[in-house]
Short mmCIF file of C-alpha atoms in Angstrom, two decimals:
data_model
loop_
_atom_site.label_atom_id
_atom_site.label_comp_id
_atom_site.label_asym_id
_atom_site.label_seq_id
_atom_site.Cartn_x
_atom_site.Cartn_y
_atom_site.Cartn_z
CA UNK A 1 19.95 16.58 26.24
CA UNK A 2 23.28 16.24 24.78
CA UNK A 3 23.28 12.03 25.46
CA UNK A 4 19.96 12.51 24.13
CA UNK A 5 20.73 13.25 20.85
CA UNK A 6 23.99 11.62 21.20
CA UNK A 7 22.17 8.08 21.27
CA UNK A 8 19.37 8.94 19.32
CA UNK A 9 22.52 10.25 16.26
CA UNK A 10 23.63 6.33 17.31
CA UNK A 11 20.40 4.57 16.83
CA UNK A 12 19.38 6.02 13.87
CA UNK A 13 23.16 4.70 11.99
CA UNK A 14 22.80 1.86 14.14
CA UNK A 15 19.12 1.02 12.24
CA UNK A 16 20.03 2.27 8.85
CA UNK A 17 23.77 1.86 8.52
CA UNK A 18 24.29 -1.21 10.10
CA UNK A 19 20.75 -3.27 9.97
CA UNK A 20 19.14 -1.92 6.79
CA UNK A 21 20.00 -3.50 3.55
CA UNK A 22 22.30 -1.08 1.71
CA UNK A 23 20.69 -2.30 -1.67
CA UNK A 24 18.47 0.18 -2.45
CA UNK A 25 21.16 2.87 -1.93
CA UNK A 26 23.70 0.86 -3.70
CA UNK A 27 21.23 0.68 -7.06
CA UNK A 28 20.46 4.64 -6.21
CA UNK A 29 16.43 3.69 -5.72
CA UNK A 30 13.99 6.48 -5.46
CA UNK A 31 13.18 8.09 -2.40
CA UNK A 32 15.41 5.46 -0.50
CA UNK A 33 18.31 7.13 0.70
CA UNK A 34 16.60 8.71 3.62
CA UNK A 35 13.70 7.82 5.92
CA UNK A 36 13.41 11.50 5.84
CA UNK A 37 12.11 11.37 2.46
CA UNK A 38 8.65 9.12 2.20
CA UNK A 39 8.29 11.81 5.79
CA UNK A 40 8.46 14.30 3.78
CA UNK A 41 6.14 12.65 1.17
CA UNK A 42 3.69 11.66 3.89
CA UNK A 43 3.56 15.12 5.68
CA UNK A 44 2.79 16.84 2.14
CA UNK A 45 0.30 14.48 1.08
CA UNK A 46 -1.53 15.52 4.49
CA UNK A 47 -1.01 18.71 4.70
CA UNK A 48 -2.30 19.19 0.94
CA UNK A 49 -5.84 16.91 1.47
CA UNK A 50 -6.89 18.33 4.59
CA UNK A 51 -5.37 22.04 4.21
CA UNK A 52 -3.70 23.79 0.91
CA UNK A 53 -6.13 21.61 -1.31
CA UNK A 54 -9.62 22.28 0.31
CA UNK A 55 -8.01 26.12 0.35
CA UNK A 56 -6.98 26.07 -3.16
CA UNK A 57 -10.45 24.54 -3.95
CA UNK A 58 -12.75 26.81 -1.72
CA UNK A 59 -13.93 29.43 -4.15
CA UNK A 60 -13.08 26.85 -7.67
CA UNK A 61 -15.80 24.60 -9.54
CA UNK A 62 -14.61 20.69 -9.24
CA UNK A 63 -12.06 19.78 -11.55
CA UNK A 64 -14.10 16.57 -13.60
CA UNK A 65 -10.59 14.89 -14.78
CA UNK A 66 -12.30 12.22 -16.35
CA UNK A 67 -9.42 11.82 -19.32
CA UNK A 68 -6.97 11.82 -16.06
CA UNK A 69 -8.76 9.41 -13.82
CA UNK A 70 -9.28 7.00 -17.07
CA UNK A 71 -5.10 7.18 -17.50
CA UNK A 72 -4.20 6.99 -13.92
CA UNK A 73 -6.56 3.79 -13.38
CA UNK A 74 -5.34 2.39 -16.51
CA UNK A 75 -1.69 2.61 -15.42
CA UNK A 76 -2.70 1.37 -12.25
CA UNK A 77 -4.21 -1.91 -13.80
CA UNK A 78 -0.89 -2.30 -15.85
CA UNK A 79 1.49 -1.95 -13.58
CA UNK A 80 -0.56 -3.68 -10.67
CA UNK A 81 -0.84 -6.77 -12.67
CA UNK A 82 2.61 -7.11 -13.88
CA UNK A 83 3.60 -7.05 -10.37
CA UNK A 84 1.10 -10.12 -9.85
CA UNK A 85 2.89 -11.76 -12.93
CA UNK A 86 6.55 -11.05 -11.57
CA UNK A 87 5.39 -11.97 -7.74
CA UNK A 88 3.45 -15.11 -9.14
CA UNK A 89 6.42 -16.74 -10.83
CA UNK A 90 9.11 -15.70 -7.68
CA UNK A 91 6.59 -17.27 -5.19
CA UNK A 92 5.48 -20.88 -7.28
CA UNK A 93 9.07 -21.24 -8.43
CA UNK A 94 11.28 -19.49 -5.31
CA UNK A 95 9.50 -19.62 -2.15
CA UNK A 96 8.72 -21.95 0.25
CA UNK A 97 5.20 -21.20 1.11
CA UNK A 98 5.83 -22.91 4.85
CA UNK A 99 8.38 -20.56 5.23
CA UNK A 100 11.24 -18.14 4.12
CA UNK A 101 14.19 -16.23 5.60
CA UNK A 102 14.56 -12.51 3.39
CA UNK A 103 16.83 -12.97 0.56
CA UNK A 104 19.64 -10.01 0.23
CA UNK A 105 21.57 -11.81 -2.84
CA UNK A 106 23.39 -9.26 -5.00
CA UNK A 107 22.99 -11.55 -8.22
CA UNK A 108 20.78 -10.51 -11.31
CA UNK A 109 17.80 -12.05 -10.03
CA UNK A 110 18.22 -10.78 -6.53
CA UNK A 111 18.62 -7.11 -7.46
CA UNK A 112 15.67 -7.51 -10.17
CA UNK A 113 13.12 -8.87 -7.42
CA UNK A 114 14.40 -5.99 -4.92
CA UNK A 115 13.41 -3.59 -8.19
CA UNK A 116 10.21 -4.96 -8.28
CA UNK A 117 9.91 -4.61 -4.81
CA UNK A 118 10.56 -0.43 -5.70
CA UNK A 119 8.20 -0.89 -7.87
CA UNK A 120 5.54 -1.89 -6.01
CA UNK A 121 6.17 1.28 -3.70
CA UNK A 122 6.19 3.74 -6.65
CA UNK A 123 2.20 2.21 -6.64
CA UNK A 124 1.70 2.89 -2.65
CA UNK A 125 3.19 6.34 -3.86
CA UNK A 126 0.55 6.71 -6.63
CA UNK A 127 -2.49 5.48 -4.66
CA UNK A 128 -1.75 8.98 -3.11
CA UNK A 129 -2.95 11.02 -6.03
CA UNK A 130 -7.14 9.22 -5.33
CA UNK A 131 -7.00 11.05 -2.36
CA UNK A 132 -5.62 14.46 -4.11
CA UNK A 133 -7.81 13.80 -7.21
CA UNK A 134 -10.76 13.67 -4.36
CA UNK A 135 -10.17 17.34 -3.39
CA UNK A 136 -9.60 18.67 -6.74
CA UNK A 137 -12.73 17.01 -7.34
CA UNK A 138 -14.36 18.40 -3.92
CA UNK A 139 -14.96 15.33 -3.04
CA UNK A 140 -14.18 15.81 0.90
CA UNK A 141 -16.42 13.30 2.10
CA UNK A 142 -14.99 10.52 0.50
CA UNK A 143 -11.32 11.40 2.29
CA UNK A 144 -12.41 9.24 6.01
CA UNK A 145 -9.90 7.91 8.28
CA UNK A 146 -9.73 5.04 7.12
CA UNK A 147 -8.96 5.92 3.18
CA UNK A 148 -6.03 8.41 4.66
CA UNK A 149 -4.75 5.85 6.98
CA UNK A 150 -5.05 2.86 4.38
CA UNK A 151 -3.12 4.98 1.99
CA UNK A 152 0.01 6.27 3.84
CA UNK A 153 -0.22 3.44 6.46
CA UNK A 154 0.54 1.14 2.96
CA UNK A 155 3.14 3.77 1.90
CA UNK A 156 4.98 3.54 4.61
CA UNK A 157 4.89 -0.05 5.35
CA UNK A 158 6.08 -1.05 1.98
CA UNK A 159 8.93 1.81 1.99
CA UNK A 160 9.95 -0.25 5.45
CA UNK A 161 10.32 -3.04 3.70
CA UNK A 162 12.08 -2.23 0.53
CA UNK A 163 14.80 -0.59 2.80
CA UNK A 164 15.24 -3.81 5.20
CA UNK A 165 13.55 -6.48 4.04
CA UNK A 166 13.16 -7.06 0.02
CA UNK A 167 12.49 -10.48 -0.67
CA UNK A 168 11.83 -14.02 0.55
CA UNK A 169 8.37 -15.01 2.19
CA UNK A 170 7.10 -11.23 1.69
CA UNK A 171 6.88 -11.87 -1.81
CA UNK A 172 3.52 -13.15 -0.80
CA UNK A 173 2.48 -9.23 0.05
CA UNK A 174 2.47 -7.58 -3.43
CA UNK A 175 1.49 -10.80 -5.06
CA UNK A 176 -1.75 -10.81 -3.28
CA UNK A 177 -2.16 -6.54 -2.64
CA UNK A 178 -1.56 -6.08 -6.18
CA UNK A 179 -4.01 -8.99 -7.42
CA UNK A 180 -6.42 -7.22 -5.01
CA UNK A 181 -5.43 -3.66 -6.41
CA UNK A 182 -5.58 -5.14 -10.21
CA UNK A 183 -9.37 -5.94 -9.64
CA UNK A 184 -10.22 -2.34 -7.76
CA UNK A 185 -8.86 -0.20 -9.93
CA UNK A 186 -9.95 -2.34 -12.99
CA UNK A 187 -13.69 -1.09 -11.34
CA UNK A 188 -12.47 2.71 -11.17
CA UNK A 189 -11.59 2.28 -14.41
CA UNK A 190 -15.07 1.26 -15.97
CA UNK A 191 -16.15 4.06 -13.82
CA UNK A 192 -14.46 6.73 -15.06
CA UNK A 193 -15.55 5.38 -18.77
CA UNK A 194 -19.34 4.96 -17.53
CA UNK A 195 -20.97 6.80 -14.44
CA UNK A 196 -23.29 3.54 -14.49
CA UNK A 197 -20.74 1.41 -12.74
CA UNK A 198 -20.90 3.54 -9.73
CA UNK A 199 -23.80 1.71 -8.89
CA UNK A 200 -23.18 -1.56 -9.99
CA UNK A 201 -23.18 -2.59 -5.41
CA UNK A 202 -22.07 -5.96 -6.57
CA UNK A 203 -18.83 -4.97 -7.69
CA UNK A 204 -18.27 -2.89 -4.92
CA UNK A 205 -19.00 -5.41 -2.21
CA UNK A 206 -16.67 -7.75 -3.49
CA UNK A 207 -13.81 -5.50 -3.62
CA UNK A 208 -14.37 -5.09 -0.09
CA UNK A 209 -15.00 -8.69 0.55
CA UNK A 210 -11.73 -9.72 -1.11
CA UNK A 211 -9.64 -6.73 0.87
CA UNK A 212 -11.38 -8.66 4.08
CA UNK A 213 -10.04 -12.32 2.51
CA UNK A 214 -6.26 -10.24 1.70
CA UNK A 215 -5.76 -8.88 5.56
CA UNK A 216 -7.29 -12.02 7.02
CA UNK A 217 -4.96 -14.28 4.63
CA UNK A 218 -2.05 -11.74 5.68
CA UNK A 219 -2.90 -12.89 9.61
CA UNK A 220 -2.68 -16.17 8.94
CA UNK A 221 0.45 -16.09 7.18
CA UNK A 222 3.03 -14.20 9.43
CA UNK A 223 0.77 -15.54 12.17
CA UNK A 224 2.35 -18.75 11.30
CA UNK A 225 6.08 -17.61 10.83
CA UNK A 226 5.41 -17.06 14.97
CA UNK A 227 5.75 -21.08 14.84
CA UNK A 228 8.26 -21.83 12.48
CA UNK A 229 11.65 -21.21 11.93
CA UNK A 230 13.52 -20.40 8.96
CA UNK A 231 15.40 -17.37 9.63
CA UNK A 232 12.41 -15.01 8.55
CA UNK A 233 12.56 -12.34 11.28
CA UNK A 234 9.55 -12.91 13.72
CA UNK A 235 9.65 -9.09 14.85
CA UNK A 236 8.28 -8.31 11.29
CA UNK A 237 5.09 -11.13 12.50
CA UNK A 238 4.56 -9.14 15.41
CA UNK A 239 4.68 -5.64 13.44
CA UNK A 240 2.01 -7.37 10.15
CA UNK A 241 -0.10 -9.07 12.26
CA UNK A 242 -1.48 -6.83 14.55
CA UNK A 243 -1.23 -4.51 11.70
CA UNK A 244 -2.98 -6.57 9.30
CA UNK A 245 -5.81 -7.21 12.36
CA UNK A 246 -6.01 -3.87 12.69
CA UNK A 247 -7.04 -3.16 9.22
CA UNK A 248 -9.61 -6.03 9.17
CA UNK A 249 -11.44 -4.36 11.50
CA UNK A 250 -11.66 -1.47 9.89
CA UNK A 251 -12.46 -2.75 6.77
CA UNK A 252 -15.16 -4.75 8.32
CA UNK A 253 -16.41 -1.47 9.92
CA UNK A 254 -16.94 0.19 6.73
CA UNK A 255 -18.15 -3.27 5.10
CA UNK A 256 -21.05 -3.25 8.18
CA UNK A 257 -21.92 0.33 7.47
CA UNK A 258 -22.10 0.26 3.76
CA UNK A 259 -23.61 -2.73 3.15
CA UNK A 260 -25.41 -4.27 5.73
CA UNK A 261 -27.17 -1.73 7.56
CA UNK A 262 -27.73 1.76 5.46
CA UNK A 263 -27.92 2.97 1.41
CA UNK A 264 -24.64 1.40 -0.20
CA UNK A 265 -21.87 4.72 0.37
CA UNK A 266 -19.75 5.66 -2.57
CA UNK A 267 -16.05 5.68 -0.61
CA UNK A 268 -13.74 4.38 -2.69
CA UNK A 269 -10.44 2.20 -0.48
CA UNK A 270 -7.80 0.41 -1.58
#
């Protein structure tokens, strides 16, 4: 047991002392000193939505929180596209779209894209609060597997990579996520002003169609980095890809069962 935990001790410096790019600690980032913390963050937001908050909630009216919802999707929309803008400009002007190793410079420019790489995070870390505005709301239906999963599956993912690989070709990630993310909460946002656009199904098929384009475009492009070489790490292909297939079928699950074969269902993804 001893070697165990002796190995496990080495490992675990091995992956975040030696391999992961110091960075984020260097420019004191949040939650990005320890994997411990976006665990911790993870294992609340859980244990809140599917216990304390349907506790808390049991015997309560629904909060409404329109003037909340109509904030929080407006600073969504904001932020979102400003990460489009910054993403935009790094990938016409920086990147080569056949292919890019990650880029740990420690120069202005460098540091700035790694911030906007936090950044981006901070908005995997706010997509959490739907799914807690859903129980306040008592809105348990709406919290399926696949909304949970989405949601801290993204978190998680993009904490991975601001910790060991900011920059380069996976620029391409929260240029097109946040484009995507722009346009769906743009829809929650016109919702929260008017209950009509709950119904408006044409709006609500196409952000599902275009999530479908964003993980099938994702496939295709660290598919490729599988046959190319450029010093982009291919072990992150074989993490996103599978990944990315993953969440196209699920995606295309809920896009069959929504749309194509029963009354159009009011879960909201992202």
């Amino acid at each position: 047991m001893a070697l165990i935990l002796k190995r496990t001790l080495l490992g675990y410096r091995w992956l975040f002392d030696e391999i992961g790019d110091s960075r984020p600690l260097e420019q004191n980032l949040f939650l990005m000193s320890s994997p411990l913390q976006p665990l911790a963050v993870i294992l609340t937001y859980l244990y809140f939505i599917y216990r304390l908050g349907p506790r808390l909630m049991q015997n309560r009216q629904p909060f409404e929180l329109k003037g909340i919802l109509i904030a929080y999707n407006l600073t969504q929309i904001v932020v979102n596209a400003f990460i489009v803008y910054v993403a935009f400009k790094e990938v016409w002007f920086n990147i080569n779209w056949h292919c890019e190793k990650i880029g740990y410079g420690r120069d202005p420019h460098s540091i700035y894209i790694l911030k906007m790489y936090h950044l981006f995070l901070m908005t995997k870390l706010a997509d959490l609060l739907e799914t807690v505005f859903f129980v306040l709301r008592k809105r348990q239906r709406q919290i399926t597997f696949l909304h949970v999963y989405h949601h801290f599956g993204m978190f998680l993912i993009i904490w991975i990579t601001v910790r060991f690989v900011a920059g380069g070709y996976n620029t391409w990630v929260g240029l097109i996520n946040s484009a995507v993310h722009t346009i769906m909460y743009t829809y929650y946002f016109l919702s929260s002003l008017d209950e009509k656009w709950k119904q408006n199904v044409t709006f609500k098929k196409f952000i599902t169609q275009i999530q479908l384009v964003q993980f099938s475009f994702f496939i295709f492009l660290f598919g490729r980095q599988l046959f190319v070489e450029c010093g982009y790490p291919k072990l992150l292909s074989i993490f996103f890809v599978p990944q990315n297939f993953f969440m196209l079928v699920l995606f295309s699950d809920f896009y069959r069962r929504a749309y194509l074969k029963k009354p159009v269902a009011s879960e909201k993804h992202g």
